[in-house]
Amino acid sequence: MKRFKPFLLTLSIIAIDQITKALIVHYVPENTILCSLFGDFLRIVHVRNTAVAFSMGTGLALPIKVALFIIVPLLVMAAVCVMIVKDEKEFTSLQRWLLAAFAGGGIGNLIDRIFRGMSVVDFISTNNYGWFGMDRFPTYNVADASITVSVILLLFTILFSRKGDKKQK
């Protein structure tokens, strides 16, 4: 049963993601700004992304989008879910929870692609202050944030873990 606990995080992220997206869809007309907070640092907006990160793949044909944006991610999410419950020697407890956060974000965006006409609802827009040549960071959502943070932290745990630590556990 212990191996299934991280799925509580997965379900929580999916719920928060889908609730926030439903609120945005209901209350904010598409392609408009609801409000700006902290000066112009944070904007709550309603945009749709018909591709993946940074709108990559917008011009692809529908069958290719279905394959790349639904079928492949479904397979990846299934594999991640198997990794979460797999042999405990393979991943640390923290890594299991990070995989669960990744799965929550991935499934949240998959729900959008399947039930919202191949588009993902994005609503968080932050000022980038010119970093990387962008005034604003590409608009994102709770699922995107969960995926990004979990992948970064997972990479850190893999890169900076000592091999002896894994053998001891």
Coordinates of C-alpha atoms in Angstrom, one line a residue:
M1 CA 0.0 0.0 0.0
K2 CA 2.9 2.3 0.8
R3 CA 4.0 2.3 -2.9
F4 CA 0.6 3.7 -3.9
K5 CA 0.7 6.8 -1.6
P6 CA 2.4 9.0 -4.2
F7 CA -0.7 8.7 -6.3
L8 CA -2.4 10.9 -3.8
L9 CA -0.2 13.7 -5.0
T10 CA -0.9 12.7 -8.6
L11 CA -4.7 12.9 -8.0
S12 CA -4.3 16.2 -6.1
I13 CA -2.4 17.8 -8.9
I14 CA -4.9 16.6 -11.5
A15 CA -7.8 18.0 -9.4
I16 CA -6.2 21.4 -8.8
D17 CA -5.2 21.6 -12.4
Q18 CA -8.6 20.8 -13.7
I19 CA -10.5 23.0 -11.2
T20 CA -8.3 26.0 -12.0
K21 CA -8.7 25.4 -15.8
A22 CA -12.5 25.1 -15.4
L23 CA -12.7 28.3 -13.5
I24 CA -10.6 30.1 -16.1
V25 CA -12.8 28.7 -19.0
H26 CA -16.0 29.7 -17.1
Y27 CA -15.0 33.2 -16.0
V28 CA -12.4 34.5 -18.4
P29 CA -13.1 34.9 -22.1
E30 CA -10.5 33.3 -24.3
N31 CA -7.5 35.5 -25.3
T32 CA -8.2 38.1 -22.6
I33 CA -6.5 39.1 -19.4
L34 CA -8.4 38.8 -16.2
C35 CA -6.0 40.7 -14.0
S36 CA -2.4 41.8 -13.4
L37 CA -0.8 41.2 -10.0
F38 CA 2.4 42.5 -8.4
G39 CA 2.6 45.3 -10.9
D40 CA 3.0 43.5 -14.2
F41 CA 4.8 40.5 -12.9
L42 CA 1.8 38.0 -12.9
R43 CA -1.1 38.0 -15.2
I44 CA -4.1 35.7 -15.1
V45 CA -5.2 35.2 -18.7
H46 CA -7.0 32.6 -20.8
V47 CA -5.2 31.2 -23.8
R48 CA -5.3 27.8 -25.5
N49 CA -2.2 26.0 -26.6
T50 CA -2.8 23.6 -29.5
A51 CA 0.8 22.3 -29.3
V52 CA 3.3 21.4 -26.6
A53 CA 5.8 23.5 -24.6
F54 CA 6.5 26.9 -26.2
S55 CA 3.8 26.1 -28.8
M56 CA 6.1 23.7 -30.6
G57 CA 4.2 21.6 -33.2
T58 CA 1.4 24.1 -33.8
G59 CA 1.4 23.5 -37.6
L60 CA 1.5 19.7 -37.5
A61 CA -1.3 17.7 -39.1
L62 CA -4.0 16.4 -36.8
P63 CA -3.0 12.7 -37.1
I64 CA 0.6 13.5 -36.1
K65 CA -0.7 15.7 -33.2
V66 CA -2.9 12.8 -32.0
A67 CA 0.1 10.5 -32.1
L68 CA 2.6 12.9 -30.6
F69 CA 0.4 14.8 -28.1
I70 CA -2.0 12.0 -27.0
I71 CA -0.8 8.5 -27.7
V72 CA 2.9 9.0 -26.9
P73 CA 2.2 10.9 -23.6
L74 CA -0.4 8.2 -22.6
L75 CA 2.4 5.6 -23.0
V76 CA 4.8 7.7 -21.1
M77 CA 2.3 8.3 -18.3
A78 CA 1.6 4.6 -18.1
A79 CA 5.4 3.9 -17.8
V80 CA 5.8 6.6 -15.1
C81 CA 3.0 5.1 -13.1
V82 CA 4.6 1.7 -13.3
M83 CA 7.9 3.2 -12.2
I84 CA 6.2 4.7 -9.1
V85 CA 5.0 1.2 -7.9
K86 CA 8.0 -0.7 -9.2
D87 CA 10.7 -2.3 -7.1
E88 CA 11.6 0.0 -4.2
K89 CA 15.3 -0.4 -4.8
E90 CA 15.0 1.4 -8.2
F91 CA 13.9 4.8 -6.9
T92 CA 14.1 6.7 -3.6
S93 CA 10.9 7.7 -1.8
L94 CA 11.5 11.3 -2.9
Q95 CA 12.0 10.2 -6.5
R96 CA 8.7 8.3 -6.4
W97 CA 6.8 11.4 -5.2
L98 CA 8.5 13.5 -7.9
L99 CA 7.4 11.0 -10.5
A100 CA 3.9 11.2 -9.1
A101 CA 4.0 15.0 -9.5
F102 CA 5.2 14.6 -13.1
A103 CA 2.4 12.1 -13.8
G104 CA -0.2 14.5 -12.3
G105 CA 0.9 17.3 -14.6
G106 CA 1.1 15.0 -17.6
I107 CA -2.3 13.5 -17.0
G108 CA -3.8 17.0 -16.4
N109 CA -2.7 18.2 -19.8
L110 CA -3.7 15.0 -21.4
I111 CA -7.2 15.4 -20.1
D112 CA -7.3 18.8 -21.8
R113 CA -6.0 17.5 -25.1
I114 CA -8.6 14.7 -25.1
F115 CA -11.6 16.6 -23.9
R116 CA -10.9 20.2 -25.0
G117 CA -10.3 19.7 -28.7
M118 CA -6.6 19.0 -28.7
S119 CA -5.9 22.3 -26.9
V120 CA -4.6 22.9 -23.4
V121 CA -5.9 25.8 -21.2
D122 CA -3.0 28.0 -20.1
F123 CA -3.6 30.9 -17.7
I124 CA -0.5 31.9 -15.8
S125 CA 1.7 34.6 -17.5
T126 CA 4.8 35.9 -15.8
N127 CA 7.1 38.8 -16.7
N128 CA 10.4 37.5 -17.8
Y129 CA 12.2 40.9 -17.6
G130 CA 14.0 40.3 -20.9
W131 CA 15.7 37.1 -19.8
F132 CA 16.4 34.8 -22.7
G133 CA 15.2 37.6 -25.0
M134 CA 11.5 37.3 -23.9
D135 CA 9.5 40.0 -22.2
R136 CA 7.0 37.4 -20.8
F137 CA 7.5 33.7 -20.2
P138 CA 5.2 31.5 -22.3
T139 CA 1.8 31.2 -20.6
Y140 CA 1.4 28.0 -18.5
N141 CA -0.9 26.2 -16.1
V142 CA -0.7 24.1 -12.9
A143 CA 0.1 20.9 -14.8
D144 CA 3.0 22.6 -16.7
A145 CA 4.4 24.0 -13.4
S146 CA 4.1 20.5 -11.8
I147 CA 5.9 18.9 -14.7
T148 CA 8.7 21.5 -14.8
V149 CA 9.4 21.5 -11.1
S150 CA 9.2 17.7 -10.7
V151 CA 11.6 17.1 -13.6
I152 CA 14.1 19.7 -12.4
L153 CA 14.0 18.2 -8.8
L154 CA 14.2 14.7 -10.2
L155 CA 17.3 15.5 -12.2
F156 CA 18.9 17.0 -9.1
T157 CA 18.1 13.9 -7.1
I158 CA 19.6 11.7 -9.8
L159 CA 22.7 13.9 -10.5
F160 CA 23.6 14.7 -6.9
S161 CA 22.7 11.4 -5.2
R162 CA 25.7 9.3 -4.2
K163 CA 25.8 5.8 -5.4
G164 CA 26.4 4.5 -1.9
D165 CA 23.1 6.0 -0.8
K166 CA 21.1 3.9 -3.2
K167 CA 22.9 0.7 -2.1
Q168 CA 22.2 1.4 1.5
K169 CA 18.5 1.8 0.9

